[in-house]
mmCIF file of C-alpha atoms in Angstrom:
data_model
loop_
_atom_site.group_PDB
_atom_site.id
_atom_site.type_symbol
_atom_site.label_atom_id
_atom_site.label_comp_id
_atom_site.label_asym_id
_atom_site.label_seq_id
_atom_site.Cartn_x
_atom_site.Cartn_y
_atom_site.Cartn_z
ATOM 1 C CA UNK A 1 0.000 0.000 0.000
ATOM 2 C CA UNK A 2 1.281 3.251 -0.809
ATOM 3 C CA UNK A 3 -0.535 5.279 2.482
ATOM 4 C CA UNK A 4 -2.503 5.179 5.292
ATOM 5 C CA UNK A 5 -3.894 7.911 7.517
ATOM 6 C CA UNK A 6 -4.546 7.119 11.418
ATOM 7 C CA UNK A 7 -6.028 9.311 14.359
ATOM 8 C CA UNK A 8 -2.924 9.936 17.346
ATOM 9 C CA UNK A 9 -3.774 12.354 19.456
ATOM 10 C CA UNK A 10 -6.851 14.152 17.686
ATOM 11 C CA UNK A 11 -4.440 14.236 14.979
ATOM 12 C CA UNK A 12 -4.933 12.708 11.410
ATOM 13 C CA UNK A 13 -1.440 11.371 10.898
ATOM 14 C CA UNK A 14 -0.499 9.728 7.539
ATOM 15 C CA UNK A 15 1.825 7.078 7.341
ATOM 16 C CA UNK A 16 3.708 6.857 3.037
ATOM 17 C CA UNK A 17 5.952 3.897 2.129
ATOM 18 C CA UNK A 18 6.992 5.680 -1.051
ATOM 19 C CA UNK A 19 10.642 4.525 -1.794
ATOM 20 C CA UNK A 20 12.733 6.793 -4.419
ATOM 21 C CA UNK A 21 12.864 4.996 -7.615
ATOM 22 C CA UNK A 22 16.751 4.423 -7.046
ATOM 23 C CA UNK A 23 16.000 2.623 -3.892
ATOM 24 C CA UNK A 24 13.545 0.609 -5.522
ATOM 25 C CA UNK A 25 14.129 -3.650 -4.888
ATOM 26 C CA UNK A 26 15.388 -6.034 -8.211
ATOM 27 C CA UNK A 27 14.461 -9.075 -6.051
ATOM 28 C CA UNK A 28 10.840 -10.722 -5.664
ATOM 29 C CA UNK A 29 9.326 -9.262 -2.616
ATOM 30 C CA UNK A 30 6.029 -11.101 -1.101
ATOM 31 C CA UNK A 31 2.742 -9.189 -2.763
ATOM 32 C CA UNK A 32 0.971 -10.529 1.343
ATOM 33 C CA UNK A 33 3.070 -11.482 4.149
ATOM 34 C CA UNK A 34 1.697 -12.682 6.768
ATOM 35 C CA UNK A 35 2.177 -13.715 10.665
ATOM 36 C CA UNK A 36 1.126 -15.659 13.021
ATOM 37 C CA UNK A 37 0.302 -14.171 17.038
ATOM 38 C CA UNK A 38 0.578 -16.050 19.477
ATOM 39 C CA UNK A 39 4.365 -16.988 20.007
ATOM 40 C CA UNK A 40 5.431 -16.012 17.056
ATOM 41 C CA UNK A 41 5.112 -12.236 17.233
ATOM 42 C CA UNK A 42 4.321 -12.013 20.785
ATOM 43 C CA UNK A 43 4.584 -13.471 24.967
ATOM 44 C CA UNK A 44 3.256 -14.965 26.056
ATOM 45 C CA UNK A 45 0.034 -16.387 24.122
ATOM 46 C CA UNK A 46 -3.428 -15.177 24.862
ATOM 47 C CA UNK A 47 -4.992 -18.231 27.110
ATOM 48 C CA UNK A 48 -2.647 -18.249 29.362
ATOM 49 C CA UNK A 49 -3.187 -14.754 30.166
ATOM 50 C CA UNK A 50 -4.246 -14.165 33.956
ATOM 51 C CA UNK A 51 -7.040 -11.102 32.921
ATOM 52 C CA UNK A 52 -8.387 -9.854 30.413
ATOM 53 C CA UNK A 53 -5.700 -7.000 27.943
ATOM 54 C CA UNK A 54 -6.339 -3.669 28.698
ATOM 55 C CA UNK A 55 -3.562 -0.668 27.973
ATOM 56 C CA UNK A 56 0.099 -0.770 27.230
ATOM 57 C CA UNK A 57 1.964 0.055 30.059
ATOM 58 C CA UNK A 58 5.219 1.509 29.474
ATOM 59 C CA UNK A 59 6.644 0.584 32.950
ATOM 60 C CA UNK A 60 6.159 -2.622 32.465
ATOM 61 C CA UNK A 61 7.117 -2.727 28.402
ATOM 62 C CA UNK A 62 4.079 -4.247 27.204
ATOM 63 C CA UNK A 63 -0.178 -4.448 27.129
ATOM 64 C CA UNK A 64 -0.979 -5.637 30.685
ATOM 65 C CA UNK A 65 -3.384 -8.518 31.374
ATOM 66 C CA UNK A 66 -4.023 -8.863 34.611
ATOM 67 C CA UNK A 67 -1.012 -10.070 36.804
ATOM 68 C CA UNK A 68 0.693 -10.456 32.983
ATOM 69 C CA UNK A 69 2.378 -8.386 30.609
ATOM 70 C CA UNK A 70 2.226 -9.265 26.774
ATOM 71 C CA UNK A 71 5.155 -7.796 25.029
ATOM 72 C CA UNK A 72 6.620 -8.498 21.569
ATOM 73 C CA UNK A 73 9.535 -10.700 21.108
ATOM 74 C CA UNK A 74 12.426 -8.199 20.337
ATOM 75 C CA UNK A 75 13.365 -9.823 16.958
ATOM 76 C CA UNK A 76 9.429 -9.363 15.943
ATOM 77 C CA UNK A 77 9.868 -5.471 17.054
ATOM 78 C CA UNK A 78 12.484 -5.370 14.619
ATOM 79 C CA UNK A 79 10.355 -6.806 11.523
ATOM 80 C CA UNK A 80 7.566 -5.005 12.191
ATOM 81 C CA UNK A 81 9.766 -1.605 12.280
ATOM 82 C CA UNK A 82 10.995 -2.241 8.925
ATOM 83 C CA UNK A 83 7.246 -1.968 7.470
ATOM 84 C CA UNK A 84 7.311 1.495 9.614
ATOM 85 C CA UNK A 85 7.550 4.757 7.032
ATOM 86 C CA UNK A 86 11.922 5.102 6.482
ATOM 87 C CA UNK A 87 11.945 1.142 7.445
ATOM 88 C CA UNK A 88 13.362 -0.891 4.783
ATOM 89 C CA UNK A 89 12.121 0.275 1.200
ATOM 90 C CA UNK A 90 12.051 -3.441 -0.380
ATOM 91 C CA UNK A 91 8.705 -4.189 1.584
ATOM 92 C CA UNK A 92 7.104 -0.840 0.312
ATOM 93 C CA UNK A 93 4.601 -2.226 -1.722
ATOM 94 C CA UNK A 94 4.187 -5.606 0.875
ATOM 95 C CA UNK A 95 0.746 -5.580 2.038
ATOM 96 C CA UNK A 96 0.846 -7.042 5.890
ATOM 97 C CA UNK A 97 -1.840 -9.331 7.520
ATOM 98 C CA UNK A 98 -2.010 -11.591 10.762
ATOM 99 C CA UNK A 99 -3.547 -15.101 10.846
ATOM 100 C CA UNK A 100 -4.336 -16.871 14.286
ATOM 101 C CA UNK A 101 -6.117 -19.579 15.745
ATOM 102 C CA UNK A 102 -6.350 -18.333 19.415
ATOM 103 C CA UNK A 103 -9.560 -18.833 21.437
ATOM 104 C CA UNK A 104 -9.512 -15.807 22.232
ATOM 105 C CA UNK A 105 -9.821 -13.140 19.349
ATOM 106 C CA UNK A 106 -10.929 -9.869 21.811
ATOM 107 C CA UNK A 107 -7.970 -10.194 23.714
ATOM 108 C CA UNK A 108 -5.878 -10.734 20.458
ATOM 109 C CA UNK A 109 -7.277 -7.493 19.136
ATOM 110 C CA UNK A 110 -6.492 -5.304 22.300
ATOM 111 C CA UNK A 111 -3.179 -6.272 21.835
ATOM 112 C CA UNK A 112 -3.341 -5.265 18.079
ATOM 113 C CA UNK A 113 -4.654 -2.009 18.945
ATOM 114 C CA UNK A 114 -2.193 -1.066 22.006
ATOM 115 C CA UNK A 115 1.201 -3.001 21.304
ATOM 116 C CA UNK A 116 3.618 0.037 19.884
ATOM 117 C CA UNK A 117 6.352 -0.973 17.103
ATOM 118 C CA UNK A 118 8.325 1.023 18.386
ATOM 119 C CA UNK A 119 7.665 2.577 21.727
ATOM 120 C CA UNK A 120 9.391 6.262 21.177
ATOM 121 C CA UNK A 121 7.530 6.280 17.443
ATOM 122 C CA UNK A 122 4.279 5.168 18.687
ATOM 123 C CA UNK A 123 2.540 3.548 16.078
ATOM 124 C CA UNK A 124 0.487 0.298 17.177
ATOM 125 C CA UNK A 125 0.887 -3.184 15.462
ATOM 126 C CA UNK A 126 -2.403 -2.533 14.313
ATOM 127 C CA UNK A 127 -1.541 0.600 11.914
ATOM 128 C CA UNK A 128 0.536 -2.216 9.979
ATOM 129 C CA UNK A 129 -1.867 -4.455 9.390
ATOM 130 C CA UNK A 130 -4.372 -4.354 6.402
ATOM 131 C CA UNK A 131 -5.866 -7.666 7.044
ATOM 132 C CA UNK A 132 -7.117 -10.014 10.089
ATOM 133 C CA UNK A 133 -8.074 -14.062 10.216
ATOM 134 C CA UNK A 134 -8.372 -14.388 13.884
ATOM 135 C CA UNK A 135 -10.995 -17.087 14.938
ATOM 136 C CA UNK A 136 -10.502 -20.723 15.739
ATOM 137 C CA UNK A 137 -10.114 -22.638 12.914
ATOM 138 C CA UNK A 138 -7.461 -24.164 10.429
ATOM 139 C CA UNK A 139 -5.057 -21.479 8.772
ATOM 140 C CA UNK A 140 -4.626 -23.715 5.643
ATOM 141 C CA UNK A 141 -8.579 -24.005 5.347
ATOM 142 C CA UNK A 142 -10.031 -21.255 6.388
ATOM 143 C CA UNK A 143 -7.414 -18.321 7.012
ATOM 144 C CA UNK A 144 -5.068 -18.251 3.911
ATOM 145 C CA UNK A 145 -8.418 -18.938 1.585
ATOM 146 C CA UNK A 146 -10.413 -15.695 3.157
ATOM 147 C CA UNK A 147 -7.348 -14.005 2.824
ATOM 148 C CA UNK A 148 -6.874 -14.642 -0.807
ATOM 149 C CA UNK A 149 -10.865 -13.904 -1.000
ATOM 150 C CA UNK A 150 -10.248 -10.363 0.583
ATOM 151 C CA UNK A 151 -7.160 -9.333 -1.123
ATOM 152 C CA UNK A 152 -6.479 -10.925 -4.184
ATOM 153 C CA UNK A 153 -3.316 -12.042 -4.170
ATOM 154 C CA UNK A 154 -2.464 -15.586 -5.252
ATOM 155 C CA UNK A 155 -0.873 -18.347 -3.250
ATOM 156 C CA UNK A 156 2.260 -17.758 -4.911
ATOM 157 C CA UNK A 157 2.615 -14.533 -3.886
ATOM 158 C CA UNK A 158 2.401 -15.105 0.075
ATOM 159 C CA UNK A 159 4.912 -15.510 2.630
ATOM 160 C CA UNK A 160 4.078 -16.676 6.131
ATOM 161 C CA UNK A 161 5.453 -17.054 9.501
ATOM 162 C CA UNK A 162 4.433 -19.578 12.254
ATOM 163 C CA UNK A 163 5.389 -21.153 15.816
ATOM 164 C CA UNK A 164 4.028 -23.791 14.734
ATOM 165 C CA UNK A 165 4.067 -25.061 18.835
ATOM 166 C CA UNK A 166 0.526 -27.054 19.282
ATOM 167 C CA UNK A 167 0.773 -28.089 15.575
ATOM 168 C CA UNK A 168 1.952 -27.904 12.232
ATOM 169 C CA UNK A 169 0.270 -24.622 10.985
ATOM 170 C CA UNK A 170 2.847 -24.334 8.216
ATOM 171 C CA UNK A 171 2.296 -27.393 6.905
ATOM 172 C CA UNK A 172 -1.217 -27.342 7.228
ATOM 173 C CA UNK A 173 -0.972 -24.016 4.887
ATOM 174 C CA UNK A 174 1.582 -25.411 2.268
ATOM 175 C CA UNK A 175 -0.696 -29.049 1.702
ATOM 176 C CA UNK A 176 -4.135 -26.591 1.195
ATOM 177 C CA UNK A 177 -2.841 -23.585 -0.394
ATOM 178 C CA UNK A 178 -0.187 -24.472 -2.953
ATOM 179 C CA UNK A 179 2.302 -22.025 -3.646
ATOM 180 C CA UNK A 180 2.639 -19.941 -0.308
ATOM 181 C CA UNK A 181 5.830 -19.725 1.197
ATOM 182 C CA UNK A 182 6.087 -21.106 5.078
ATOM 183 C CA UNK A 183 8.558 -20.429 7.468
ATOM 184 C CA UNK A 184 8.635 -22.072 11.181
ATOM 185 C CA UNK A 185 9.111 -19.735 13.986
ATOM 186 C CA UNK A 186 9.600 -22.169 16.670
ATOM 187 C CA UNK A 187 11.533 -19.232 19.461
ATOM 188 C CA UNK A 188 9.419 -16.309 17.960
ATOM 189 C CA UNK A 189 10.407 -14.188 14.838
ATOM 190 C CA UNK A 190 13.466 -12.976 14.351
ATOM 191 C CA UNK A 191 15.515 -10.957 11.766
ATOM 192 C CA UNK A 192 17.304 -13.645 10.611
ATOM 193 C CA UNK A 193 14.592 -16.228 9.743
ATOM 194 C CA UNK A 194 12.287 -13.232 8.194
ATOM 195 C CA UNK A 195 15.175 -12.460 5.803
ATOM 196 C CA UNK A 196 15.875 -16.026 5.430
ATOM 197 C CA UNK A 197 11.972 -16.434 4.096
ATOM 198 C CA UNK A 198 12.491 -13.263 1.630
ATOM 199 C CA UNK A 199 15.408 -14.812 0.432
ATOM 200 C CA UNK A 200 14.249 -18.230 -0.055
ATOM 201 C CA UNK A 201 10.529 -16.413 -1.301
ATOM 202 C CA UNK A 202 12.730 -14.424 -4.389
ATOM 203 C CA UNK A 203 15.059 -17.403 -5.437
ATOM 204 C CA UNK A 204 10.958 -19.271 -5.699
ATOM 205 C CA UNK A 205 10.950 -21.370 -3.138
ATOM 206 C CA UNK A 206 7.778 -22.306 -1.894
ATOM 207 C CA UNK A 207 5.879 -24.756 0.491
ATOM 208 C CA UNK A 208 7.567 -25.074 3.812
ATOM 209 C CA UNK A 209 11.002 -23.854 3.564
ATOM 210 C CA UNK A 210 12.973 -26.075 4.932
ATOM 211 C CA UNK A 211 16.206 -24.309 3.715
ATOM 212 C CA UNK A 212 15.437 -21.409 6.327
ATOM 213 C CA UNK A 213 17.074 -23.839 9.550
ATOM 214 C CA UNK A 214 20.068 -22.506 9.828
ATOM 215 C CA UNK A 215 18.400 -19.011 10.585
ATOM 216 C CA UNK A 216 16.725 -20.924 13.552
ATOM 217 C CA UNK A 217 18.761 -19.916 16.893
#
């Protein structure tokens, strides 16, 4: 997406990805990426939260929920800060969207809305993300084909990041929706296994890429 205006503070802010033409990328760059919650961008997962999400509280360095504190895993900070406006100019025209199975969508939502990025920038997970599949249900059944319904984008042009902890998500995607690109988070995403997946995504890989392992720490 090329914009995208949000309300901070009674102000309309707009956010541009607009890289110069010299900056623009030679490689294949994902048309959707898309990530996983629980685990994979964020601690700890929604049911075994001791209350229900309310605010992000900066003393603490995350959304609090009850006697716990949901934060982002610090190599998932860093992704998502490279979608942020002056990130990194290759996923300018990478349209972001999140995909869980949690039983509890509300409390996956407040977390959305009140997680920052970046805390001294201040923009919310949720001003990155264009599209949401967050219900029970299987991601290779029912998530990746609404998503395709809603935006449009083939198979072949998805990447898509997973814990895969209580099962094999990834696999479950790559068997039902031919041509996406999986990638196993199984310590939370970092740097190195999202640039791993863009890698393996522009030299065509697809399915579950298996050649991403040494990226795992």
């Amino acid at each position: 997406r090329a914009s995208r205006s949000v309300v901070r503070g009674g102000l309309l802010v707009k956010f541009c990805r607009c890289p110069s033409m010299s900056s623009m990328p030679t490689a294949a760059v994902p048309k959707l990426i898309v990530f996983d919650l629980d685990a994979c961008l964020w601690t700890p997962e929604m049911y075994e939260l001791s209350g229900r999400p309310t605010k992000y509280d900066a003393a603490r360095g995350g959304v609090a929920a009850g006697g716990d504190v949901v934060r982002l895993f610090s190599g998932a900070a860093a992704v998502l800060a490279r979608f942020l406006p002056g990130g990194d100019p290759r996923l300018s025209s990478a349209t972001v969207a999140v995909a869980s199975s949690t039983t509890e969508p509300a409390y996956a939502a407040t977390c959305l809305e009140n997680l920052p990025v970046s805390p001294e920038r201040g923009e919310t997970v949720a001003d990155l993300v264009d599209h949401r599949q967050i219900y029970p249900g299987s991601k290779g059944r029912q998530h990746f084909p609404a998503l395709q319904r809603e935006t449009g984008v083939p198979f072949d042009q998805m990447l898509f990041f997973d814990d895969c902890t209580y099962g094999d998500n990834c696999g479950d995607v790559a068997r039902s929706c031919p041509g996406v690109a999986c990638v196993r988070t199984p310590h939370g995403l970092t740097e190195a296994l999202f640039d791993a997946g863009l890698a393996a995504f522009a030299r065509g890989e697809r399915g579950v890429l298996d050649a991403v392992k040494d990226a795992v720490k």
